[in-house]
PDB file of C-alpha atoms in Angstrom:
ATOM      1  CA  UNK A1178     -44.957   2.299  43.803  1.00 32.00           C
ATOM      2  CA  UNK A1179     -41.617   4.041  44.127  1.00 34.00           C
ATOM      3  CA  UNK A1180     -41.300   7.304  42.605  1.00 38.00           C
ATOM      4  CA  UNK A1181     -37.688   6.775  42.179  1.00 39.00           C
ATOM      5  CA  UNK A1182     -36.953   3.796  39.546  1.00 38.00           C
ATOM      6  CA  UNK A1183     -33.695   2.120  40.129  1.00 40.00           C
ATOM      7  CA  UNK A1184     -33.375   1.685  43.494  1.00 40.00           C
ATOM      8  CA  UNK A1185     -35.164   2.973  46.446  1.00 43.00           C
ATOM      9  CA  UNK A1186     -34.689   6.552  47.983  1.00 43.00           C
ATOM     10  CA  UNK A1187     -31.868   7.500  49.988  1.00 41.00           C
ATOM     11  CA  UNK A1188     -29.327   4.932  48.596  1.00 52.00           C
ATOM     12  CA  UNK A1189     -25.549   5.892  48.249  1.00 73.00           C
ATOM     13  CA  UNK A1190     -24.627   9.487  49.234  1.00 83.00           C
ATOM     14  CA  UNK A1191     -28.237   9.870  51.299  1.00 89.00           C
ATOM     15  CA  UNK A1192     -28.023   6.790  53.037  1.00 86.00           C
ATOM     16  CA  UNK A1193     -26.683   8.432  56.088  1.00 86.00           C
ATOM     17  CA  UNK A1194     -29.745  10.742  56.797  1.00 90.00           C
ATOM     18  CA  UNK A1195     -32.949   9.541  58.935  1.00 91.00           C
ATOM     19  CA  UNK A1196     -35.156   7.829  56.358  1.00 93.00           C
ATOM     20  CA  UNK A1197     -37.991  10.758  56.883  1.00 94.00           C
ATOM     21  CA  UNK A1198     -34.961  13.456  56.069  1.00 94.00           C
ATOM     22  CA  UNK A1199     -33.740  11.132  52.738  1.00 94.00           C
ATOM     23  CA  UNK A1200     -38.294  10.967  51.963  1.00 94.00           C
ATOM     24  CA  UNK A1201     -38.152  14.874  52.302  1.00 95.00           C
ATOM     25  CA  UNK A1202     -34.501  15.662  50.119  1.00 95.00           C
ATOM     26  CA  UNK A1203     -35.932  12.627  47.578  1.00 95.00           C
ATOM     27  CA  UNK A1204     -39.330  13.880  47.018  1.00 96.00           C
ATOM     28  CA  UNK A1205     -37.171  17.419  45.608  1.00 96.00           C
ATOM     29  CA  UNK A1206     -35.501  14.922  43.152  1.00 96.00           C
ATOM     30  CA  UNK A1207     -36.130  14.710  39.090  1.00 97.00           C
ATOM     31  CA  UNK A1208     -34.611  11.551  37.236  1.00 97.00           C
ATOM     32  CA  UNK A1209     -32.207  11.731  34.585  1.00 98.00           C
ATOM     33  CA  UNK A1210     -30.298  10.579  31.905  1.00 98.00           C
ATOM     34  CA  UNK A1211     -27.296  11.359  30.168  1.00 98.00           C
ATOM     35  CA  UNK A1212     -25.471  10.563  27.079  1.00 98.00           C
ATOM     36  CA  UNK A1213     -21.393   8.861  27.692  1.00 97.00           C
ATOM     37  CA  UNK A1214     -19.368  12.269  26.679  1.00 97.00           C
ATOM     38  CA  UNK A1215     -21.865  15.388  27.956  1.00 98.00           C
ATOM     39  CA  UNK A1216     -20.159  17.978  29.844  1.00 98.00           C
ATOM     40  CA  UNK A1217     -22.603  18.491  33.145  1.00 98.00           C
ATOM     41  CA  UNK A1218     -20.692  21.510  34.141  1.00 97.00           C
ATOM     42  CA  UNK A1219     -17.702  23.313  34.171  1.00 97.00           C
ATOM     43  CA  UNK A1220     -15.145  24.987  35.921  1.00 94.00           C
ATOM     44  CA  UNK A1221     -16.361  28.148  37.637  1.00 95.00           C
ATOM     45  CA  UNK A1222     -20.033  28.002  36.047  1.00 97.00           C
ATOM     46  CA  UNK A1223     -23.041  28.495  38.498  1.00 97.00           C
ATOM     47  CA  UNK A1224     -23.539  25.727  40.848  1.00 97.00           C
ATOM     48  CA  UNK A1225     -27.736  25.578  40.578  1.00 97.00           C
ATOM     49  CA  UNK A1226     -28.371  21.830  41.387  1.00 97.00           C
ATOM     50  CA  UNK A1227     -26.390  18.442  42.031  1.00 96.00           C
ATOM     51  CA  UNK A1228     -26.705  14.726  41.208  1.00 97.00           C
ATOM     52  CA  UNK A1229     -27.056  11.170  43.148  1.00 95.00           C
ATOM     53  CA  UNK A1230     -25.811   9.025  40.753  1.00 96.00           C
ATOM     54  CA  UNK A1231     -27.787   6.066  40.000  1.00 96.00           C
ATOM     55  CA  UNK A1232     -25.491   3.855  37.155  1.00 97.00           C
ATOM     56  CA  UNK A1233     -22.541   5.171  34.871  1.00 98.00           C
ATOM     57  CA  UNK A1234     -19.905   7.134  36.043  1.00 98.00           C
ATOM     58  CA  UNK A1235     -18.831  11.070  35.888  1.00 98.00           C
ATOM     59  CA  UNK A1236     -15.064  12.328  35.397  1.00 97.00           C
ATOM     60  CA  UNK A1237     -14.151  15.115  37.804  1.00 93.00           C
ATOM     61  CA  UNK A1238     -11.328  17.055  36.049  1.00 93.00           C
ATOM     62  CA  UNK A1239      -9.482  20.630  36.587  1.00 89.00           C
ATOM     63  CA  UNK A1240      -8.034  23.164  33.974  1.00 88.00           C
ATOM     64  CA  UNK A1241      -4.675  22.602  34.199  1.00 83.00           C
ATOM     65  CA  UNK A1242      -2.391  25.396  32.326  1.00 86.00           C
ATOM     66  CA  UNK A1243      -0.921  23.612  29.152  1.00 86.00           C
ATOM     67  CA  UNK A1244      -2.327  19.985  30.461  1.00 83.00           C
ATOM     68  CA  UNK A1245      -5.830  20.983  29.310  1.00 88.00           C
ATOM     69  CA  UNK A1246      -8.680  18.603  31.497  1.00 91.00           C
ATOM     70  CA  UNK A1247      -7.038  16.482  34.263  1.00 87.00           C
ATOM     71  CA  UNK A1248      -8.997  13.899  35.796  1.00 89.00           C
ATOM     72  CA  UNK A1249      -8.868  14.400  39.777  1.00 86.00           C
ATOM     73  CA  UNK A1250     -11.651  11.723  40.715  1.00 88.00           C
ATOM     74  CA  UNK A1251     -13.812   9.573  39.201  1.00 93.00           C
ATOM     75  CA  UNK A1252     -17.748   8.661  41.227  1.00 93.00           C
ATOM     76  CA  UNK A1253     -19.610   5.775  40.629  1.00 95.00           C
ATOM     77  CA  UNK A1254     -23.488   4.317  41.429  1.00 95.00           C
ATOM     78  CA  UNK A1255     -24.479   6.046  44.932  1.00 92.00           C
ATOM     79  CA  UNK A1256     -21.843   9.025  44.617  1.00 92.00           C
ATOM     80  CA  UNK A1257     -22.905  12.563  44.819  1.00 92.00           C
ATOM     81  CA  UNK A1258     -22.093  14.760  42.358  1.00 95.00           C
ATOM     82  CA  UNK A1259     -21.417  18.135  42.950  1.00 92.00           C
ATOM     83  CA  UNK A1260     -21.003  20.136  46.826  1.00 89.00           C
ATOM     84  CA  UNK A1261     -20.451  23.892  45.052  1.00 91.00           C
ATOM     85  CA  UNK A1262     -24.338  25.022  45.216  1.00 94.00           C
ATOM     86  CA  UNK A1263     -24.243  24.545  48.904  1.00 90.00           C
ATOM     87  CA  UNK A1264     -21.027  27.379  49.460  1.00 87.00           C
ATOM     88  CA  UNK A1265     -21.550  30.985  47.926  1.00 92.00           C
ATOM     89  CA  UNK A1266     -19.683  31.979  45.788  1.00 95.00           C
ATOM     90  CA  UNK A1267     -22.072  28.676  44.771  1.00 97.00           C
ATOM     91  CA  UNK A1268     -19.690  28.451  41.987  1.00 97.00           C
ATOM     92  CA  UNK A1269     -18.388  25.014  40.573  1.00 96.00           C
ATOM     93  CA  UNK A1270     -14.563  24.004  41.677  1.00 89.00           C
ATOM     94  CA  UNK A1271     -14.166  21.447  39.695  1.00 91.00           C
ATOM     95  CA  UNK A1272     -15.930  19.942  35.986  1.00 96.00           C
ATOM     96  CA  UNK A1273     -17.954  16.992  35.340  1.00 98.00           C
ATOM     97  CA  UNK A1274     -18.313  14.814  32.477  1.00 98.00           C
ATOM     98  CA  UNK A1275     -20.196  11.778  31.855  1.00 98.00           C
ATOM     99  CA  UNK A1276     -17.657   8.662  31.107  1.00 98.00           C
ATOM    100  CA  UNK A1277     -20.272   6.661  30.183  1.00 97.00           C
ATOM    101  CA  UNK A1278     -24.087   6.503  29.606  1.00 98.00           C
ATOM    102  CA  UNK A1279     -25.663   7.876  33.380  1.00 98.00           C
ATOM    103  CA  UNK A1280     -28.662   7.764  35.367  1.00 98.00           C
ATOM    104  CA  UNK A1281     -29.035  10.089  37.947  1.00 97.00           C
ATOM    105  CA  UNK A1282     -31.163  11.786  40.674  1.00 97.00           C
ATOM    106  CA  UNK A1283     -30.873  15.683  40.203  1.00 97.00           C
ATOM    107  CA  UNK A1284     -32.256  18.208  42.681  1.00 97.00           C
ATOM    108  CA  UNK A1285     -32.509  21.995  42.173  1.00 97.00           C
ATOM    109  CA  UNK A1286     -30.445  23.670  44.658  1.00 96.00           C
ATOM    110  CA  UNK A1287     -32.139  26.281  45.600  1.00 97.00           C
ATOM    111  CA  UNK A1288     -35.347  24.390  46.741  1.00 97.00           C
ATOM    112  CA  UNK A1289     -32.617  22.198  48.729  1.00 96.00           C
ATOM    113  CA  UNK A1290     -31.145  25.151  50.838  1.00 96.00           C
ATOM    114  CA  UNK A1291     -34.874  26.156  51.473  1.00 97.00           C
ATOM    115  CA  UNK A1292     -35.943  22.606  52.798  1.00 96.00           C
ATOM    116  CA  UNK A1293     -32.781  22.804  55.230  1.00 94.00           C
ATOM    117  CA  UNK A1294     -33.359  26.295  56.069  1.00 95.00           C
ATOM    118  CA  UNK A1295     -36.688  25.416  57.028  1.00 96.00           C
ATOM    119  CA  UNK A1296     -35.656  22.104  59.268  1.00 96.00           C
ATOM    120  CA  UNK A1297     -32.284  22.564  60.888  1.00 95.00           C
ATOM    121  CA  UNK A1298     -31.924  19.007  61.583  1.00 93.00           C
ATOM    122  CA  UNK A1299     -32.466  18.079  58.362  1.00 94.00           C
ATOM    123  CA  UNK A1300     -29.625  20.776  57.280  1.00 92.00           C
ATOM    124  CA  UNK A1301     -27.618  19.894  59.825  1.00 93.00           C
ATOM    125  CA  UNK A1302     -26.995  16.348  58.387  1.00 90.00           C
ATOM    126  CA  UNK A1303     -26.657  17.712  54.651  1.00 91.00           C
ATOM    127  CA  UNK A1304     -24.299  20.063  55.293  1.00 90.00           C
ATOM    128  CA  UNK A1305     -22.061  17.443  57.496  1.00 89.00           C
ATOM    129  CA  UNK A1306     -22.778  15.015  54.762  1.00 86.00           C
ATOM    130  CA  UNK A1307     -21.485  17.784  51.709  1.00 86.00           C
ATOM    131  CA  UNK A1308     -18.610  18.541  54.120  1.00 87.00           C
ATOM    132  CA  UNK A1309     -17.290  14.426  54.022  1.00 85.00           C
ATOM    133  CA  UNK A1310     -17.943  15.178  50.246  1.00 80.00           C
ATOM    134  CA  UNK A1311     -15.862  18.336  50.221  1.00 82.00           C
ATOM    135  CA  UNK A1312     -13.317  16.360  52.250  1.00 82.00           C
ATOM    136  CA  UNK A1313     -12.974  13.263  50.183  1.00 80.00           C
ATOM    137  CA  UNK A1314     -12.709  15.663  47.196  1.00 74.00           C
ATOM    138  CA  UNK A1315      -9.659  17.786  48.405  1.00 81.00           C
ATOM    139  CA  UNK A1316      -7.694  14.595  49.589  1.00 83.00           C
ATOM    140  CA  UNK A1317      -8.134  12.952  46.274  1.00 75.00           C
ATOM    141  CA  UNK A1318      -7.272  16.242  44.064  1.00 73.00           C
ATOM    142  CA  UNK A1319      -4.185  16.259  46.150  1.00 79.00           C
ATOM    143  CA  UNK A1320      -3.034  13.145  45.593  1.00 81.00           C
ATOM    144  CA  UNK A1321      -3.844  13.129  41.865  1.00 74.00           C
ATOM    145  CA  UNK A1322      -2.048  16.401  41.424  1.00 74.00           C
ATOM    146  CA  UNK A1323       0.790  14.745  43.499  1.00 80.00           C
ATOM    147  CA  UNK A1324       0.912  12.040  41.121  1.00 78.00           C
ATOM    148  CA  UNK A1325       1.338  14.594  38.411  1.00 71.00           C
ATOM    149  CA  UNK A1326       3.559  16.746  40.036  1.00 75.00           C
ATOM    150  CA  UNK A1327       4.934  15.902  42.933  1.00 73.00           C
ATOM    151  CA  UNK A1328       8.643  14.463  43.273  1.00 75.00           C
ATOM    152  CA  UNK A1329       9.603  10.755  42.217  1.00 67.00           C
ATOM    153  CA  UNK A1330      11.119   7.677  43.699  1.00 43.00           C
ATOM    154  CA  UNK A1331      13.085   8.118  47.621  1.00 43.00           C
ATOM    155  CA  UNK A1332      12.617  12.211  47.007  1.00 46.00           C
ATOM    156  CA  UNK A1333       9.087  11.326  48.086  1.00 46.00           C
ATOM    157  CA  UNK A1334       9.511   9.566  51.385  1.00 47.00           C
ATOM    158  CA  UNK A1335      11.997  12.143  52.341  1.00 48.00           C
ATOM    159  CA  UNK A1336      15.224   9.463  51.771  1.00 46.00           C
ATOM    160  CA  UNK A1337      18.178  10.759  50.381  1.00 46.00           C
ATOM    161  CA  UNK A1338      18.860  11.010  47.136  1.00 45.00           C
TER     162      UNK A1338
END
């Protein structure tokens, strides 16, 4: 029987781990569900656990002075929500809302960093997978902000005016 309803473990953000690493992070996970419109965290709040989304989606927005919530990124089924509890300050960058209804995979943080701790292979590959995450994250804020920001028209691609 599979512990994990909706899919079998290590699908999406996982999927790039040795199947016994993806049995050992899945066997930490707890499934949820939330209600379309709950706040999952917020800017700056402690980062204490993260998500493998199953179905729905989750807005990933920044404060932005007299702009109020931006949306910088948007995940889907299979995206991992959340990198902060991995880097002290273990702070959130960034805050989450549920678009719609979603179904996730949550995992407490701290007994995370202990499994890796304890197998560095194991944390090896989670940290180099958070770090894509982390990646993929700052490329997409940028271009977001760009798009809300950033010059117009042949001022862009550096053509003069």
């Amino acid at each position: 029987m599979n512990p994990h309803p909706g899919g079998p473990p290590g699908e999406g953000a996982l999927a790039a781990l040795t199947a016994e690493h993806r049995g050992r992070v899945m066997a930490l996970a707890r499934d949820v569900a939330l209600p379309g419109g709950t706040r999952i965290f917020e800017e700056g709040e402690k980062a204490d656990r993260f998500w493998i989304i199953r179905a729905g989606t989750v807005a990933l927005d920044i404060q932005m002075p007299g702009r109020g919530r931006v949306v910088v990124e948007t995940i889907g089924a299979g995206g991992l929500l959340g990198w902060s509890w991995l880097c002290p300050p273990r702070q959130w960058h960034l805050g989450a809302e549920a678009r719609d209804p979603v179904r996730a995979w949550e995992f407490d943080a701290a007994a995370v960093r202990d499994l890796c701790a304890a197998d560095a292979a194991l944390g090896l590959s989670l940290v180099t997978l958070v770090a894509e995450t982390i990646g993929d994250r700052l490329r997409a804020t940028r271009t977001r902000l760009l798009d809300l920001y950033g010059p117009s028209g042949p001022q862009r691609s550096g053509a003069a005016p």
